[in-house]
XYZ file of C-alpha atoms in Angstrom:
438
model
C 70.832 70.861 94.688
C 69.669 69.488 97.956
C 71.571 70.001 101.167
C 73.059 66.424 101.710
C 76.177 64.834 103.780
C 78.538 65.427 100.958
C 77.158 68.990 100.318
C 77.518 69.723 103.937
C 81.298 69.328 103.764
C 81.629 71.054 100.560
C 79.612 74.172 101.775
C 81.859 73.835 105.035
C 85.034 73.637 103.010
C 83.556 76.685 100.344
C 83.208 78.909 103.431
C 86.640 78.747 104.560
C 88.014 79.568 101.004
C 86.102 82.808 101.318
C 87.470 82.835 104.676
C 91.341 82.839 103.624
C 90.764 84.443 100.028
C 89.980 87.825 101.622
C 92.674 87.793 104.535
C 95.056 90.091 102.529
C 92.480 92.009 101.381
C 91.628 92.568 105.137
C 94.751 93.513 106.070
C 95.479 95.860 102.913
C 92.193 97.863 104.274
C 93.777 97.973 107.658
C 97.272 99.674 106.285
C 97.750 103.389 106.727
C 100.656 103.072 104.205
C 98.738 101.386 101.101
C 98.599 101.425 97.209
C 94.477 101.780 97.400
C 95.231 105.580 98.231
C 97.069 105.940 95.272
C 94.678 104.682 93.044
C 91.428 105.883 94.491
C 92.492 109.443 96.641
C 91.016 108.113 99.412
C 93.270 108.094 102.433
C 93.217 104.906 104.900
C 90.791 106.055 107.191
C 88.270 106.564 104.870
C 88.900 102.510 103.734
C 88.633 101.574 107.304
C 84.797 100.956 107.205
C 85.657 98.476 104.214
C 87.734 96.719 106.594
C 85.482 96.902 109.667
C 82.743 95.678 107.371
C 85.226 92.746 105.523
C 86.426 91.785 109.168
C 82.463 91.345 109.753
C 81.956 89.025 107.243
C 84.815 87.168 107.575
C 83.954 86.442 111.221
C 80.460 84.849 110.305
C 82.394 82.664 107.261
C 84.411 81.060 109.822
C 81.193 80.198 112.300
C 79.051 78.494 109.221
C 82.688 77.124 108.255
C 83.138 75.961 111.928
C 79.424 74.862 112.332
C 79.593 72.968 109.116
C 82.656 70.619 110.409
C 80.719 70.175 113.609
C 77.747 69.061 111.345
C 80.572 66.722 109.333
C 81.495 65.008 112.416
C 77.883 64.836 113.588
C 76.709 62.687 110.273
C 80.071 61.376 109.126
C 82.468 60.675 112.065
C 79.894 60.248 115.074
C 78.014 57.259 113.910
C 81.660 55.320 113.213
C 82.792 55.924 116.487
C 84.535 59.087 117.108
C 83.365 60.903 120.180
C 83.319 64.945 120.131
C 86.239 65.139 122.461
C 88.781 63.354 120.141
C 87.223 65.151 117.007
C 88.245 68.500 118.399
C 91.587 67.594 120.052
C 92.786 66.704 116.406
C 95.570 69.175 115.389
C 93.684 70.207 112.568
C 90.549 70.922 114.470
C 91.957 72.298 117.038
C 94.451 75.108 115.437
C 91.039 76.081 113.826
C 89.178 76.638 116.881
C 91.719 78.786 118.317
C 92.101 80.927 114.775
C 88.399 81.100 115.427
C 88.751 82.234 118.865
C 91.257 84.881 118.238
C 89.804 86.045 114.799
C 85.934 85.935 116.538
C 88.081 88.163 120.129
C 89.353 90.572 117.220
C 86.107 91.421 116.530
C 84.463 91.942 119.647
C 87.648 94.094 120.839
C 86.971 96.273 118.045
C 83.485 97.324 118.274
C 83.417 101.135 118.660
C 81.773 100.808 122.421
C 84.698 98.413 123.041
C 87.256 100.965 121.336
C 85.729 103.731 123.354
C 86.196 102.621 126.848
C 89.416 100.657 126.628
C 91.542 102.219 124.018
C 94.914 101.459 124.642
C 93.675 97.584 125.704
C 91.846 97.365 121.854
C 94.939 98.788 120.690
C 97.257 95.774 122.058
C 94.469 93.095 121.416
C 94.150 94.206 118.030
C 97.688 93.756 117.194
C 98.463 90.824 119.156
C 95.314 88.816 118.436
C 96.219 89.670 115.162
C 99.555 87.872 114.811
C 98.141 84.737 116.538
C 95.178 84.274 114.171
C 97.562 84.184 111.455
C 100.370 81.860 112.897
C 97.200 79.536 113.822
C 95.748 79.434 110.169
C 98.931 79.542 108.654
C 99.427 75.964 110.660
C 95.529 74.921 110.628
C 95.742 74.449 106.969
C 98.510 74.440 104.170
C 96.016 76.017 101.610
C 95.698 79.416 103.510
C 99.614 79.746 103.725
C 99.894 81.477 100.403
C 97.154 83.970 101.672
C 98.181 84.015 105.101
C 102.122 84.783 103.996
C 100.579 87.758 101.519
C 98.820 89.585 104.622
C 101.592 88.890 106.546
C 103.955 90.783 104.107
C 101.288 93.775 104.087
C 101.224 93.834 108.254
C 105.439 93.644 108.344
C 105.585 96.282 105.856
C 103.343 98.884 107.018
C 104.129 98.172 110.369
C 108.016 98.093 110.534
C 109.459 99.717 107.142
C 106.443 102.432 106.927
C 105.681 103.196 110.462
C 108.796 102.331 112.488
C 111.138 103.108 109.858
C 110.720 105.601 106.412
C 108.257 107.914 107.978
C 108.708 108.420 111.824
C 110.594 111.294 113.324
C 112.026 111.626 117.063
C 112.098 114.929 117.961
C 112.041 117.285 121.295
C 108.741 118.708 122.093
C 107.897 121.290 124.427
C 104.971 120.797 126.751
C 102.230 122.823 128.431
C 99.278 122.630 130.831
C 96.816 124.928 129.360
C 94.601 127.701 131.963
C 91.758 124.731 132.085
C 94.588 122.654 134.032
C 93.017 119.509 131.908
C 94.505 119.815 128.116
C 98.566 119.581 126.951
C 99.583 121.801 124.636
C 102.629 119.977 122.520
C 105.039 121.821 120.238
C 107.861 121.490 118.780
C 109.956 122.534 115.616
C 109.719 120.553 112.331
C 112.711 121.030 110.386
C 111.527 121.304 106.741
C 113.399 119.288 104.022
C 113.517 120.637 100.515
C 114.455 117.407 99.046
C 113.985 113.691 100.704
C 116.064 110.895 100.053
C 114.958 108.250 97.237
C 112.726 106.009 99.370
C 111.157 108.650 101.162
C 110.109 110.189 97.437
C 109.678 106.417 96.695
C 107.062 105.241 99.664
C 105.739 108.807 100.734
C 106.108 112.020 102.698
C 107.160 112.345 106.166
C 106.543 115.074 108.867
C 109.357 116.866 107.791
C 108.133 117.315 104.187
C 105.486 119.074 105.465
C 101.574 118.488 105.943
C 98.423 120.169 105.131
C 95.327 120.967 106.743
C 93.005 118.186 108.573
C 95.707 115.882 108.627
C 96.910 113.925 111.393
C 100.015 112.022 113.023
C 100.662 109.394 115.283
C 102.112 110.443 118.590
C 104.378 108.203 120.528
C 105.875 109.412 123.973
C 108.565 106.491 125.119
C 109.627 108.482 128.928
C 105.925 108.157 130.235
C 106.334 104.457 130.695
C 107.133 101.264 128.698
C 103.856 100.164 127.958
C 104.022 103.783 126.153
C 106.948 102.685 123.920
C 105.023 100.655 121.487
C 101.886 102.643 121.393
C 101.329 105.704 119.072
C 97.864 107.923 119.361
C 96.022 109.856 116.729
C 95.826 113.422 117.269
C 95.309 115.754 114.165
C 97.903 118.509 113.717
C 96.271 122.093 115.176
C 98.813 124.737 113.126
C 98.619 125.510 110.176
C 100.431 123.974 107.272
C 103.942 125.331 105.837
C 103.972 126.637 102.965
C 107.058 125.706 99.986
C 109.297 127.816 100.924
C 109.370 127.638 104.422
C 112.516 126.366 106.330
C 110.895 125.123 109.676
C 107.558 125.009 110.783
C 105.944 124.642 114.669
C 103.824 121.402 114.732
C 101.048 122.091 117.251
C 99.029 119.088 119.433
C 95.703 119.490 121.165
C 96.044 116.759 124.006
C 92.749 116.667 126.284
C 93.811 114.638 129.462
C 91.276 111.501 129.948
C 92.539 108.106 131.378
C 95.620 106.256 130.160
C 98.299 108.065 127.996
C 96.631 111.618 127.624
C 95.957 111.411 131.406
C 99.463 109.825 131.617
C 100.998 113.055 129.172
C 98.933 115.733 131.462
C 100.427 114.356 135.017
C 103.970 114.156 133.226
C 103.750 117.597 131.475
C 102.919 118.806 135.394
C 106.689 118.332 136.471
C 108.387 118.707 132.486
C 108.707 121.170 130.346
C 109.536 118.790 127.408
C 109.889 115.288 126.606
C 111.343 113.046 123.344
C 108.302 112.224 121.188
C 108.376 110.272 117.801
C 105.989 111.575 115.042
C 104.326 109.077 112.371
C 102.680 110.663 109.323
C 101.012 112.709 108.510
C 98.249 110.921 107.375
C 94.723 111.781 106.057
C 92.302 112.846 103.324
C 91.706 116.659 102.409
C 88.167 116.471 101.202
C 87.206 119.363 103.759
C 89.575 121.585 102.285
C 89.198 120.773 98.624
C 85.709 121.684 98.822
C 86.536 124.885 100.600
C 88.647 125.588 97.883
C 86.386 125.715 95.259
C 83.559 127.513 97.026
C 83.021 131.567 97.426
C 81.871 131.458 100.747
C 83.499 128.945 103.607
C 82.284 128.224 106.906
C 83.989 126.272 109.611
C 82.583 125.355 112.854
C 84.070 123.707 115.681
C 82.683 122.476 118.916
C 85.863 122.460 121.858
C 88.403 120.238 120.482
C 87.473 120.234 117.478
C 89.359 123.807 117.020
C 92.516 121.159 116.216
C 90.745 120.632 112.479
C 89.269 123.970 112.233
C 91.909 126.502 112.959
C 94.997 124.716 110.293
C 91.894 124.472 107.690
C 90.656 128.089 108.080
C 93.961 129.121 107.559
C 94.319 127.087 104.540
C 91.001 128.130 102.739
C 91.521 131.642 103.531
C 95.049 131.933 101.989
C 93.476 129.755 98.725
C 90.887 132.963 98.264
C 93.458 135.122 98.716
C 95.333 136.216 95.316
C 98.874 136.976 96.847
C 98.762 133.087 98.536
C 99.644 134.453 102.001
C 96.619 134.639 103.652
C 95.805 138.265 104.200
C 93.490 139.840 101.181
C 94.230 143.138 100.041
C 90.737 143.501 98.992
C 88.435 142.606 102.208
C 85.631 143.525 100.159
C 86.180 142.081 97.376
C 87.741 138.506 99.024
C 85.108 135.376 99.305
C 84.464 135.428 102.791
C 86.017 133.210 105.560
C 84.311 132.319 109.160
C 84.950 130.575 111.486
C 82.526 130.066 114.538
C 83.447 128.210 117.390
C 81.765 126.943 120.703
C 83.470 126.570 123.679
C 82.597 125.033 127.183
C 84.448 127.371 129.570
C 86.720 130.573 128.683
C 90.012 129.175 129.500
C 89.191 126.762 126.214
C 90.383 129.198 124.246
C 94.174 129.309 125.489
C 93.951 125.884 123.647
C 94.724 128.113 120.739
C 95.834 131.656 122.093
C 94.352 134.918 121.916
C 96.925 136.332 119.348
C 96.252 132.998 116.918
C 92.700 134.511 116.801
C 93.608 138.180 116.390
C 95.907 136.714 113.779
C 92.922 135.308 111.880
C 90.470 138.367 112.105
C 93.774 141.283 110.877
C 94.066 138.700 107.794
C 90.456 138.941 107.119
C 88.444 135.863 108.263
C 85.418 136.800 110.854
C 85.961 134.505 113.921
C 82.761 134.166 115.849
C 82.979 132.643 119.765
C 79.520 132.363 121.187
C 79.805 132.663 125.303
C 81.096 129.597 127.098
C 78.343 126.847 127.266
C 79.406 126.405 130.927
C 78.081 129.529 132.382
C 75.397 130.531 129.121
C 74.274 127.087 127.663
C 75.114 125.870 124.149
C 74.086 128.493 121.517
C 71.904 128.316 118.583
C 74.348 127.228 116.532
C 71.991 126.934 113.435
C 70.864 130.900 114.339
C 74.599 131.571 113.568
C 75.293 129.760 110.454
C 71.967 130.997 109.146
C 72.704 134.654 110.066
C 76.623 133.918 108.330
C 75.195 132.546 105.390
C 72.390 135.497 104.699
C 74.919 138.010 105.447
C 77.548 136.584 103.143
C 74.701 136.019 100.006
C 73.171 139.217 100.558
C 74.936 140.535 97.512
C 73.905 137.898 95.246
C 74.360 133.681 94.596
C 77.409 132.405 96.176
C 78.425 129.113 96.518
C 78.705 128.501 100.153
C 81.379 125.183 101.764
C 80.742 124.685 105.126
C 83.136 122.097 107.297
C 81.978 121.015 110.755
C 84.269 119.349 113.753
C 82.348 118.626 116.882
C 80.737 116.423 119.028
C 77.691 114.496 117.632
C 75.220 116.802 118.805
C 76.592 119.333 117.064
C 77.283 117.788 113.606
C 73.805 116.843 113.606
C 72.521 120.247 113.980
C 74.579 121.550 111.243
C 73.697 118.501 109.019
C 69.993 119.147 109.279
C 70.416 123.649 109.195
C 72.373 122.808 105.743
C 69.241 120.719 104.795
C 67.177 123.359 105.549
C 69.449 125.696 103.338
C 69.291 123.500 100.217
C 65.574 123.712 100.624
C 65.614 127.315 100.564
C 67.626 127.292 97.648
C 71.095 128.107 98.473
C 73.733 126.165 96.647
C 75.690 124.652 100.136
C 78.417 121.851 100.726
C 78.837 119.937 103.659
C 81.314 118.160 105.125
C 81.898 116.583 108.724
C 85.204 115.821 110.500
C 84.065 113.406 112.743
C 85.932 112.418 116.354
C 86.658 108.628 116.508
C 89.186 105.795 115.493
């Protein structure tokens, strides 16, 4: 059918029912407490890409629906007498511009360059911008209030009886400025429960029910200022998980000082010794680890921070290989082989973790390899040391080999392309990259 007047406004009006049909779909992507997990295994941020992509989309439906009323008035509304300026002050029009405005802002805040540089600002745009785009198209139209009160209900819920309410924690935390003078070490006791109440077991775990390797919480620290009140910060828990029986367990954080509240945490941990901190979570997907599980050879690698993932998840696949379940083989020989390598930048890096942590690992078994600091020796041929790990450990025959990586980009790149190279030479190798980023 030929694009004509009347088509114009229908394609215009078609666009914004799009528009306001996927709204709660948006905002079910953007939950960290959602049924999607339950159905498909896949933890939230996995989905977030579906909602970074859906948010995409959405943003160009409402141009071509906002260029198509423009185009309306143009043909239609111009030639009868109504001038531009009175077409958009009407209260229709203009509740729809400034939906557009905030929902078009929302995206722009969000892209990763945006996310990188001014963190804490995306993190208040996001949820602000968010609340006024959907007051101004719950008003702008009384079709979209149906949708608009749906993703409301999914934003309220998750927000305030998930994340404010069922599964955060206050506890007291213990803090310390590590030998690098530039990283906060945060601790503190999680006291385990055997049993939760019904709408814990009903909506999900907590902190206190436990956690397992690779996931992560959200860290809120209300005596560093106000602004610091409402905002909680991913950081994935560096200790390993408890195990059932256990009574308490020490929840470890890896907090490298930048600007704003890690730079905000370091100068406060300077003059305290501990602080009040509420915990959200844990959160995440175990994909790393499952594979680890099933494989006769793991690897781990972690480039500086990344220790945080490697160190709980070493732990974790070594005590899975192990027969008695507590992480030290009886028979070293015998036991699928667990290494870890990891590359730091200076030497005082590795009181991020603790000298004893690592002595731990290599008396239970698992061959811990730290190349010399990249600050004084440059960064090591990290595809050298896999390769010479991976020969070593098949020399007796086929073994299937899992091999997790945590680093910067540089680094996750190498390994991606050494386990190509593997495959190619005919080893039977799994890969899987814990990447930094929100």
């Amino acid at each position: 059918m030929p694009l004509s007047v009347p088509m114009l406004f229908v394609f215009a009006d078609r666009t914004s029912l799009l528009f306001v049909a996927n709204v709660p779909l948006l905002y079910l992507f953007a939950a960290k407490n959602q049924p999607i997990k339950f159905l498909t295994g896949y933890s939230y941020e996995s989905l977030n890409i579906l909602h970074r992509r859906l948010g995409e989309v959405m943003c160009l439906l409402a141009l071509i629906h906002s260029a198509g009323m423009v185009g309306v008035w143009y043909t239609i509304l111009r030639p009868v007498g109504l001038g531009l300026a009175q077409f958009l002050l009407i209260k229709i029009i203009l509740l729809g511009i400034g939906a557009l405005v905030a929902y078009e802002l929302l995206y722009f805040t969000s892209l990763g360059s945006f996310r990188q540089r001014w963190y804490e600002l995306f993190l208040v745009l996001h949820v602000s911008l968010q609340i006024i785009a959907l007051v101004l198209l719950w008003f702008h139209h009384h079709g979209s209030r149906p949708y608009v009160g749906i993703a409301l209900g999914i934003f309220l819920v998750d927000r305030l009886v998930y994340r404010m309410g069922l599964k955060v924690e206050s506890l007291e935390a213990s803090l310390e400025v590590t030998q690098d003078h530039g990283t906060v070490l945060l601790r503190t006791l999680i006291p385990l429960e055997q049993k939760h109440r019904f709408l814990k077991r009903l909506v999900g775990k907590g902190v206190t029910k436990g956690w397992t390797a690779t996931e992560h919480i959200f860290l809120t620290v209300p005596a560093l200022s106000r602004k610091h009140v409402i905002q909680a910060h991913p950081f994935t828990i560096a200790s390993k998980a408890p195990q059932i029986a256990d009574l308490k367990a020490e929840l470890n954080l890896i907090v490298r000082a930048q600007d704003g509240f890690s730079g905000d945490l370091l100068r406060y941990a300077r003059s305290h010794t501990s602080v009040k901190v509420r915990l959200d979570g844990p959160y995440g997907s175990q994909n790393g680890l499952h594979m680890l599980e099933q494989c006769d050879i793991s690897v781990v690698v972690a480039g500086g921070s990344g220790i945080a993932v490697a160190l709980p998840l070493v732990w974790a696949a070594h005590r899975s290989h192990c027969v008695n379940g507590l992480g030290i083989c009886e028979d070293m020989k015998s036991a699928p082989r667990t290494i870890l390598i990891w590359v730091v930048r200076e030497e005082s890096h590795t009181s991020w973790v603790g000298l004893s942590e690592i002595q731990d690992l290599r008396d239970s078994g698992v061959e811990v390899i730290i190349p010399p600091p990249t600050a004084a020796y440059g960064k090591p041929d990290v595809s050298r040391l896999i390769e010479s790990c991976v020969v070593s450990a098949t020399s007796n025959g086929h073994a299937r080999i899992g091999l997790v990586c945590s680093g910067p980009d540089g680094m996750n790149r190498e390994v991606r392309n050494s386990c190509a190279s593997f495959l190619a030479g005919g080893y039977d190798i799994d890969v899987e990259i814990e990447k930094f980023g929100w």
